[in-house]
Short mmCIF file of C-alpha atoms and ligand atoms in Angstrom, two decimals:
data_model
loop_
_atom_site.label_atom_id
_atom_site.label_comp_id
_atom_site.label_asym_id
_atom_site.label_seq_id
_atom_site.Cartn_x
_atom_site.Cartn_y
_atom_site.Cartn_z
CA MET P 1 -14.13 -93.95 -31.09
CA HIS P 2 -15.28 -92.45 -27.82
CA ASP P 3 -13.36 -95.20 -26.05
CA THR P 4 -10.24 -94.20 -27.89
CA TRP P 5 -10.53 -90.67 -26.56
CA GLN P 6 -11.20 -91.84 -23.05
CA VAL P 7 -7.93 -93.78 -23.24
CA LEU P 8 -6.26 -90.62 -24.46
CA VAL P 9 -7.66 -88.47 -21.64
CA ALA P 10 -6.58 -91.05 -19.09
CA ALA P 11 -3.09 -91.11 -20.61
CA ALA P 12 -2.76 -87.34 -20.44
CA LEU P 13 -3.91 -87.27 -16.84
CA GLY P 14 -1.35 -89.96 -16.10
CA LEU P 15 1.22 -87.56 -17.50
CA LEU P 16 0.25 -84.95 -14.94
CA VAL P 17 1.34 -87.32 -12.24
CA GLY P 18 4.80 -87.38 -13.67
CA ALA P 19 5.10 -89.07 -17.05
CA GLY P 20 6.73 -87.24 -19.96
CA PHE P 21 4.85 -84.53 -21.75
CA VAL P 22 6.08 -85.45 -25.20
CA ALA P 23 4.58 -88.93 -24.93
CA VAL P 24 1.12 -87.47 -24.45
CA LEU P 25 1.51 -84.92 -27.20
CA THR P 26 2.36 -87.78 -29.52
CA VAL P 27 -0.60 -89.81 -28.34
CA VAL P 28 -2.90 -86.81 -28.71
CA ALA P 29 -1.62 -86.18 -32.22
CA ARG P 30 -1.76 -89.80 -33.33
CA ARG P 31 -5.23 -90.39 -31.88
CA SER P 32 -6.62 -87.16 -33.30
CA ARG P 33 -5.28 -87.94 -36.75
CA ALA P 34 -7.17 -91.22 -36.57
CA ALA P 35 -10.29 -89.60 -35.14
CA THR P 36 -13.25 -89.14 -37.40
CA HIS P 37 -15.60 -88.11 -34.67
CA VAL P 38 -15.05 -84.56 -33.51
CA ALA P 39 -17.01 -82.28 -31.24
CA GLY P 40 -18.99 -79.24 -32.47
CA ASN P 41 -16.02 -76.90 -33.05
CA GLY P 42 -14.04 -79.73 -34.56
CA VAL P 43 -11.80 -80.31 -31.56
CA PRO P 44 -11.48 -84.03 -30.89
CA ASP P 45 -13.48 -85.28 -27.90
CA GLY P 46 -11.67 -85.26 -24.60
CA VAL P 47 -9.01 -82.68 -25.55
CA ALA P 48 -10.83 -79.90 -23.73
CA GLU P 49 -10.98 -81.98 -20.53
CA VAL P 50 -7.31 -82.91 -20.81
CA LEU P 51 -6.30 -79.27 -21.25
CA ASP P 52 -8.38 -78.14 -18.29
CA ALA P 53 -6.77 -80.80 -16.12
CA MET P 54 -3.21 -79.75 -17.01
CA GLU P 55 -1.14 -77.21 -15.12
CA SER P 56 0.15 -75.76 -18.39
CA ALA P 57 -2.02 -73.27 -20.21
CA GLY P 58 -3.39 -75.13 -23.23
CA LEU P 59 -4.66 -73.85 -26.58
CA VAL P 60 -5.96 -75.61 -29.66
CA VAL P 61 -5.62 -73.51 -32.81
CA ASP P 62 -7.17 -74.23 -36.22
CA GLN P 63 -5.78 -73.60 -39.70
CA SER P 64 -7.05 -70.01 -39.77
CA LEU P 65 -5.30 -69.31 -36.44
CA ASN P 66 -8.60 -69.26 -34.57
CA VAL P 67 -8.34 -70.49 -31.01
CA VAL P 68 -10.97 -73.23 -30.89
CA LYS P 69 -10.17 -74.26 -27.33
CA ALA P 70 -8.37 -72.44 -24.53
CA SER P 71 -8.01 -73.79 -21.01
CA ALA P 72 -8.86 -71.67 -17.97
CA ARG P 73 -5.13 -71.22 -17.31
CA ALA P 74 -4.65 -69.83 -20.85
CA HIS P 75 -7.29 -67.20 -20.08
CA GLN P 76 -5.65 -66.47 -16.72
CA LEU P 77 -2.37 -65.74 -18.48
CA ALA P 78 -4.29 -63.58 -21.00
CA LEU P 79 -2.90 -65.53 -23.95
CA VAL P 80 -6.17 -65.28 -25.86
CA SER P 81 -8.39 -62.38 -26.83
CA ASN P 82 -11.50 -62.55 -29.00
CA GLY P 83 -10.66 -66.08 -30.12
CA HIS P 84 -7.12 -65.20 -31.21
CA ILE P 85 -3.66 -65.64 -29.75
CA VAL P 86 -2.45 -62.33 -28.31
CA PHE P 87 1.32 -62.77 -28.65
CA SER P 88 3.03 -62.74 -32.04
CA GLU P 89 5.78 -65.05 -30.70
CA LEU P 90 3.18 -67.75 -30.05
CA ILE P 91 1.55 -67.22 -33.46
CA ASP P 92 5.00 -67.75 -35.05
CA VAL P 93 5.35 -71.04 -33.19
CA VAL P 94 1.94 -72.22 -34.39
CA ASN P 95 2.80 -71.30 -37.99
CA ARG P 96 6.11 -73.14 -37.79
CA VAL P 97 4.43 -76.28 -36.49
CA ARG P 98 1.78 -76.06 -39.22
CA HIS P 99 4.33 -75.70 -42.00
CA THR P 100 6.88 -78.26 -40.85
CA GLY P 101 4.67 -80.72 -38.95
CA GLU P 102 7.49 -80.87 -36.36
CA SER P 103 6.96 -80.27 -32.64
CA VAL P 104 8.50 -77.11 -31.18
CA SER P 105 9.78 -76.48 -27.66
CA GLU P 106 11.06 -72.98 -26.82
CA GLU P 107 11.34 -70.31 -24.13
CA PHE P 108 10.19 -66.72 -24.59
CA GLU P 109 9.93 -63.45 -22.75
CA LEU P 110 6.50 -62.03 -23.57
CA GLN P 111 5.85 -58.31 -23.15
CA PHE P 112 2.39 -57.34 -22.03
CA GLY P 113 0.48 -54.62 -20.20
CA ARG P 114 -0.78 -51.31 -21.51
CA PHE P 115 2.71 -50.02 -22.14
CA ARG P 116 4.22 -53.46 -22.71
CA ASP P 117 6.25 -52.87 -19.59
CA ALA P 118 5.44 -56.14 -17.84
CA THR P 119 7.02 -59.44 -18.80
CA LEU P 120 6.02 -63.05 -18.69
CA GLN P 121 8.73 -65.72 -18.99
CA VAL P 122 7.21 -68.76 -20.61
CA SER P 123 8.23 -72.13 -21.94
CA VAL P 124 6.16 -73.16 -24.94
CA ARG P 125 5.62 -76.58 -26.47
CA ALA P 126 3.58 -77.10 -29.61
CA SER P 127 2.64 -80.01 -31.81
CA VAL P 128 0.18 -80.92 -34.54
CA LEU P 129 -3.13 -82.26 -33.33
CA GLY P 130 -4.82 -84.31 -36.02
CA SER P 131 -4.74 -82.91 -39.52
CA ARG P 132 -6.38 -79.57 -38.75
CA PHE P 133 -5.13 -78.30 -35.42
CA VAL P 134 -2.06 -77.24 -33.51
CA LEU P 135 -1.86 -77.86 -29.79
CA LEU P 136 0.04 -75.23 -27.81
CA LEU P 137 1.04 -75.68 -24.19
CA VAL P 138 2.45 -72.71 -22.28
CA ASP P 139 4.07 -72.74 -18.83
CA ASP P 140 4.57 -69.58 -16.83
CA ARG P 141 8.18 -69.61 -15.62
CA THR P 142 8.27 -65.99 -14.44
CA GLU P 143 8.52 -66.88 -10.74
CA SER P 144 11.24 -69.50 -11.20
CA TYR P 145 13.25 -67.05 -13.37
CA ARG P 146 12.85 -64.41 -10.68
CA LEU P 147 14.00 -66.78 -7.94
CA GLU P 148 16.97 -67.83 -10.02
CA ALA P 149 17.92 -64.17 -10.51
CA VAL P 150 17.56 -63.53 -6.76
CA ARG P 151 19.77 -66.54 -6.03
CA ARG P 152 22.42 -65.34 -8.50
CA ASP P 153 22.36 -61.84 -6.98
CA PHE P 154 22.66 -63.26 -3.50
CA VAL P 155 25.71 -65.36 -4.41
CA ALA P 156 27.31 -62.37 -6.18
CA ASN P 157 26.64 -60.14 -3.15
CA ILE P 158 28.04 -62.66 -0.70
CA SER P 159 31.21 -63.02 -2.74
CA HIS P 160 31.57 -59.24 -2.85
CA GLU P 161 30.93 -58.86 0.90
CA LEU P 162 33.43 -61.58 1.79
CA LYS P 163 36.14 -60.40 -0.57
CA THR P 164 36.77 -57.16 1.36
CA PRO P 165 37.54 -58.62 4.80
CA ILE P 166 39.34 -61.66 3.36
CA GLY P 167 41.53 -59.36 1.25
CA ALA P 168 42.20 -57.18 4.29
CA ILE P 169 43.20 -60.17 6.40
CA GLY P 170 45.73 -61.24 3.78
CA LEU P 171 47.25 -57.77 3.62
CA LEU P 172 47.33 -57.37 7.39
CA ALA P 173 49.02 -60.74 7.82
CA GLU P 174 51.70 -59.63 5.36
CA ALA P 175 52.07 -56.31 7.16
CA LEU P 176 52.45 -58.13 10.48
CA THR P 177 55.35 -60.17 9.11
CA THR P 178 57.10 -57.05 7.86
CA ALA P 179 56.55 -55.14 11.09
CA ALA P 180 57.59 -58.04 13.34
CA ASP P 181 60.27 -55.92 15.07
CA ASP P 182 57.95 -53.02 15.89
CA PRO P 183 55.65 -53.94 18.82
CA GLU P 184 53.41 -50.88 18.39
CA GLN P 185 52.79 -51.66 14.69
CA VAL P 186 52.21 -55.32 15.54
CA ARG P 187 49.56 -54.29 18.08
CA ILE P 188 47.75 -52.05 15.56
CA PHE P 189 47.78 -54.69 12.81
CA ALA P 190 46.70 -57.41 15.22
CA GLU P 191 43.74 -55.29 16.37
CA ARG P 192 42.67 -54.72 12.79
CA LEU P 193 43.06 -58.42 12.06
CA THR P 194 40.71 -59.19 14.94
CA ALA P 195 38.18 -56.65 13.64
CA GLU P 196 38.23 -58.06 10.09
CA SER P 197 37.91 -61.67 11.24
CA GLY P 198 35.05 -60.56 13.52
CA ARG P 199 33.35 -59.07 10.47
CA ILE P 200 33.64 -62.37 8.58
CA ALA P 201 32.26 -64.24 11.59
CA THR P 202 29.21 -61.92 11.86
CA LEU P 203 28.57 -62.05 8.14
CA THR P 204 28.80 -65.84 8.07
CA GLN P 205 26.48 -66.09 11.05
CA ASP P 206 23.91 -63.79 9.37
CA ILE P 207 24.11 -65.69 6.08
CA ILE P 208 23.52 -69.00 7.88
CA GLU P 209 20.61 -67.50 9.86
CA LEU P 210 18.99 -66.13 6.73
CA SER P 211 19.39 -69.38 4.79
CA ARG P 212 17.84 -71.28 7.68
CA LEU P 213 14.93 -68.83 7.83
CA GLN P 214 14.26 -69.17 4.14
CA ALA P 215 13.87 -72.91 4.48
CA VAL P 216 10.26 -73.84 5.04
CA ASP P 217 8.79 -74.63 8.41
CA VAL P 218 11.45 -73.13 10.64
CA VAL P 219 8.79 -72.63 13.27
CA ALA P 220 7.45 -76.17 13.04
CA ASN P 221 7.81 -76.75 16.78
CA ALA P 222 6.33 -73.51 17.99
CA GLU P 223 5.93 -72.95 21.71
CA LEU P 224 4.00 -70.43 23.74
CA VAL P 225 6.24 -67.40 24.08
CA SER P 226 5.99 -64.42 26.42
CA ILE P 227 6.66 -61.21 24.51
CA ASP P 228 7.81 -59.47 27.71
CA ARG P 229 10.57 -62.07 28.03
CA ILE P 230 11.56 -61.64 24.39
CA LEU P 231 11.87 -57.89 24.82
CA SER P 232 13.89 -58.08 28.02
CA ALA P 233 16.29 -60.66 26.51
CA ALA P 234 16.79 -58.51 23.39
CA VAL P 235 17.30 -55.37 25.50
CA ASP P 236 19.88 -57.17 27.67
CA GLN P 237 21.87 -58.15 24.59
CA ASN P 238 22.16 -54.46 23.64
CA ARG P 239 22.77 -52.91 27.04
CA VAL P 240 26.56 -52.73 26.84
CA THR P 241 26.63 -51.11 23.36
CA ALA P 242 23.90 -48.65 24.38
CA GLU P 243 25.84 -47.62 27.50
CA LEU P 244 28.97 -47.21 25.42
CA HIS P 245 27.13 -44.59 23.35
CA GLY P 246 25.20 -43.06 26.25
CA ILE P 247 21.93 -44.22 24.66
CA GLU P 248 19.02 -44.86 26.98
CA LEU P 249 17.04 -48.04 26.31
CA ALA P 250 13.55 -47.16 27.56
CA THR P 251 11.15 -50.07 27.87
CA SER P 252 7.42 -49.62 28.33
CA GLU P 253 5.43 -51.54 30.92
CA ARG P 254 4.58 -55.25 30.63
CA SER P 255 2.21 -56.21 27.84
CA ASP P 256 1.48 -59.78 29.04
CA ALA P 257 1.19 -60.60 25.34
CA GLN P 258 1.86 -64.14 24.14
CA VAL P 259 2.47 -65.64 20.73
CA TYR P 260 3.26 -69.10 19.40
CA GLY P 261 6.72 -69.28 17.97
CA ASP P 262 10.42 -69.84 18.31
CA PRO P 263 11.79 -67.66 21.16
CA ARG P 264 15.33 -67.67 19.77
CA LEU P 265 14.17 -66.32 16.42
CA LEU P 266 11.95 -63.71 17.99
CA ILE P 267 14.78 -62.50 20.22
CA THR P 268 17.04 -62.27 17.15
CA ALA P 269 14.42 -60.19 15.31
CA VAL P 270 13.93 -57.69 18.16
CA ASP P 271 17.68 -57.65 18.88
CA ASN P 272 18.37 -56.67 15.25
CA LEU P 273 15.90 -53.78 15.47
CA ILE P 274 17.36 -52.50 18.74
CA SER P 275 20.96 -52.76 17.54
CA ASN P 276 20.03 -50.87 14.36
CA ALA P 277 18.27 -48.20 16.43
CA ILE P 278 21.48 -47.75 18.42
CA ARG P 279 23.73 -47.92 15.35
CA TYR P 280 21.86 -45.24 13.40
CA SER P 281 21.24 -42.84 16.31
CA PRO P 282 23.42 -40.10 17.78
CA ASP P 283 25.15 -40.71 21.10
CA GLY P 284 23.08 -39.67 24.09
CA SER P 285 19.72 -40.22 22.40
CA ARG P 286 16.88 -42.52 23.43
CA VAL P 287 15.56 -45.78 22.04
CA GLY P 288 12.06 -46.88 23.07
CA ILE P 289 11.01 -50.53 23.12
CA GLY P 290 7.45 -51.62 23.82
CA ALA P 291 4.68 -54.06 22.99
CA ARG P 292 0.90 -53.99 23.05
CA VAL P 293 -1.98 -56.13 21.88
CA ASN P 294 -4.32 -54.60 19.35
CA ASP P 295 -7.32 -56.60 18.15
CA GLY P 296 -5.65 -60.01 18.30
CA VAL P 297 -2.35 -58.67 16.93
CA VAL P 298 0.78 -58.27 19.06
CA GLU P 299 2.68 -55.14 18.04
CA ILE P 300 6.30 -54.76 19.07
CA ALA P 301 7.69 -51.30 18.38
CA VAL P 302 11.29 -50.08 18.45
CA THR P 303 11.57 -46.29 18.14
CA ASP P 304 14.70 -44.18 17.80
CA GLN P 305 15.61 -40.51 17.44
CA GLY P 306 18.23 -41.24 14.82
CA GLU P 307 19.01 -40.15 11.29
CA GLY P 308 15.87 -41.71 9.79
CA ILE P 309 15.45 -43.29 6.36
CA PRO P 310 14.58 -41.41 3.15
CA ASP P 311 11.13 -42.23 1.75
CA ALA P 312 12.53 -43.72 -1.44
CA ASP P 313 14.65 -46.24 0.49
CA GLN P 314 12.01 -47.38 2.96
CA SER P 315 10.65 -50.13 0.72
CA ARG P 316 14.16 -51.44 -0.02
CA ILE P 317 15.74 -51.67 3.42
CA PHE P 318 14.36 -55.19 3.97
CA GLU P 319 16.20 -56.47 0.89
CA ARG P 320 19.33 -58.48 1.44
CA PHE P 321 22.48 -56.33 1.46
CA PHE P 322 20.60 -53.08 0.82
CA ARG P 323 22.02 -50.17 2.83
CA VAL P 324 21.11 -46.50 2.67
CA ASP P 325 24.72 -45.62 3.37
CA GLN P 326 27.23 -48.39 2.58
CA ALA P 327 30.15 -46.79 4.38
CA ARG P 328 28.16 -45.97 7.51
CA SER P 329 26.77 -49.51 7.76
CA ARG P 330 30.19 -51.12 7.27
CA ALA P 331 31.94 -48.75 9.64
CA THR P 332 29.49 -49.66 12.39
CA GLY P 333 29.76 -53.41 11.78
CA GLY P 334 26.56 -53.82 9.75
CA THR P 335 26.20 -56.75 7.35
CA GLY P 336 23.21 -55.45 5.38
CA LEU P 337 21.30 -58.59 6.38
CA GLY P 338 19.79 -57.56 9.72
CA LEU P 339 16.39 -56.37 8.46
CA SER P 340 16.15 -59.24 5.98
CA ILE P 341 16.52 -61.60 8.91
CA VAL P 342 13.84 -59.68 10.84
CA LYS P 343 11.47 -59.86 7.87
CA HIS P 344 11.87 -63.60 7.36
CA ALA P 345 11.75 -64.38 11.06
CA VAL P 346 8.41 -62.59 11.53
CA GLN P 347 6.98 -63.93 8.26
CA ASN P 348 7.77 -67.40 9.53
CA HIS P 349 5.54 -66.55 12.48
CA GLY P 350 2.68 -65.40 10.26
CA GLY P 351 3.50 -61.75 10.95
CA ASP P 352 5.10 -58.77 9.25
CA VAL P 353 7.38 -55.82 9.93
CA ARG P 354 6.73 -52.19 8.99
CA VAL P 355 8.70 -49.01 9.14
CA TRP P 356 7.77 -45.43 9.77
CA SER P 357 10.60 -42.99 9.38
CA GLN P 358 11.40 -39.37 8.75
CA PRO P 359 14.93 -38.25 7.92
CA GLY P 360 16.32 -36.21 10.77
CA ARG P 361 13.54 -37.22 13.18
CA GLY P 362 13.97 -40.94 13.64
CA SER P 363 12.37 -44.27 12.85
CA THR P 364 9.88 -46.71 14.32
CA PHE P 365 9.98 -50.35 13.29
CA THR P 366 6.89 -52.35 14.21
CA ILE P 367 6.76 -56.14 14.24
CA ARG P 368 3.20 -57.50 14.12
CA LEU P 369 2.48 -61.07 15.17
CA PRO P 370 -0.76 -63.01 15.64
CA GLN P 371 -1.59 -63.15 19.33
CA ALA P 372 -1.67 -66.69 20.78
CA ASP P 373 -5.28 -67.81 20.81
CA ALA P 374 -6.72 -67.39 24.33
CA ALA P 375 -8.34 -70.85 24.32
CA ARG P 376 -5.10 -72.49 23.26
CA VAL P 377 -3.21 -70.57 25.91
CA LEU P 378 -5.59 -71.89 28.56
CA ALA P 379 -5.31 -75.45 27.20
CA THR P 380 -1.52 -75.21 27.32
CA ALA P 381 -1.61 -73.88 30.86
CA GLN P 382 -3.70 -76.91 31.80
CA GLY P 383 -1.05 -79.24 30.50
CA GLU P 384 -2.19 -79.97 26.96
CA THR P 385 0.38 -79.64 24.23
CA ALA P 386 0.20 -76.61 21.99
CA PRO P 387 0.08 -77.46 18.31
P1 LIG R 401 22.86 -53.13 8.33
O1 LIG R 401 23.65 -54.29 8.81
O2 LIG R 401 23.53 -52.35 7.24
O3 LIG R 401 22.35 -52.28 9.44
P2 LIG R 401 20.09 -53.89 7.94
O4 LIG R 401 19.49 -54.88 7.01
O5 LIG R 401 19.88 -54.10 9.39
O6 LIG R 401 21.62 -53.81 7.56
O7 LIG R 401 19.53 -52.46 7.55
C1 LIG R 401 19.56 -52.05 6.21
C2 LIG R 401 19.77 -50.54 6.12
O8 LIG R 401 18.59 -49.88 6.60
C3 LIG R 401 20.90 -50.02 6.97
O9 LIG R 401 22.14 -50.11 6.29
C4 LIG R 401 20.48 -48.59 7.20
O10 LIG R 401 20.83 -47.79 6.08
C5 LIG R 401 18.96 -48.67 7.27
N1 LIG R 401 18.46 -48.72 8.65
C6 LIG R 401 18.07 -49.83 9.34
N2 LIG R 401 17.62 -49.50 10.57
C7 LIG R 401 17.70 -48.15 10.66
C8 LIG R 401 17.37 -47.21 11.68
N3 LIG R 401 16.86 -47.57 12.85
N4 LIG R 401 17.58 -45.89 11.41
C9 LIG R 401 18.09 -45.50 10.20
N5 LIG R 401 18.42 -46.34 9.21
C10 LIG R 401 18.22 -47.66 9.43
#
């Protein structure tokens, strides 16, 4: 009989590599019905090992609803307490399987936490195991539900963001046709058409950049990058706008810092911070840009004397399409994606971005990146390829 169970365990492990779950449940059930030899608590031999090897949280429940076996994952998800199933939804499933003998496959939202304010999205499969037990397998789907919700939100936001300029272009084109005989009107409408199509172009560019950044391994072919060069390139890209608003771009002295990464992405990240600093500051103010190395970490700071960001919004500004002031952002050509792009670009480099801000006083955004390892820098300088 031991051999039988070894076959069963092997079959279930085979399932983990891709075969169907139902097949194994059936095998487990059929074998266990036939089994006469059971381990101490009555659970057929091998079941415990199979459960521990599975990614799903696994529970074996007896006729009195005692949990006679729970895998480590089941404990991690806190499905069991004092030998009993914690969630009434799961107990209902077990009872249904016991009474009907039919397998059950369902999805639930389980409430947990002291005030039942946290949720766990799970998919649950259950089947009889021999004549005395019910086998329950639970998969945590919380993260995939969350990602799906984020994706839906993103698509909804994009549609909303695109609708405004596309609608405006349609109306302006109509207005142009009507005003064909009035050169002054034609000039005004044409200018607005250019502005709206520019807005679509920027938005599309930002969406493409963000999608690219969210793909894995954007920085697969990292090269040794001089931070001083990144800063001066990003400053150059903002010089004209800064001059237009009488804003001084003050750079600190060279840092000689180096990181491994993608120079184009790093320039985009710093460029976004500087253009925000200009956009949300009064004319004639000052924006400071500098970098330093602190304990193996390269810190790039962009400081402004602008309107600042309320405390409550500081944790949200890196979300896609979040703006403190919708109208202000739109009026100044913002897409609501700039800081999201910064966040993903630096995360792709193993770094992060932080904000310090006080309404009315200004803001400092700090990008932190791992400094290029000194030994690797030397090796690269001597002609070896950087990984
Ligand atoms: P946007 O294109 O709207 O600027 P971002 O993602 O770059 O989008 O920024 C999100 C929001 O964070 C902005 O709409 C603005 O409200 C706020 N913000 C970003 N940078 C600054 C800054 N330097 N000073 C004040 N507010 C800022």
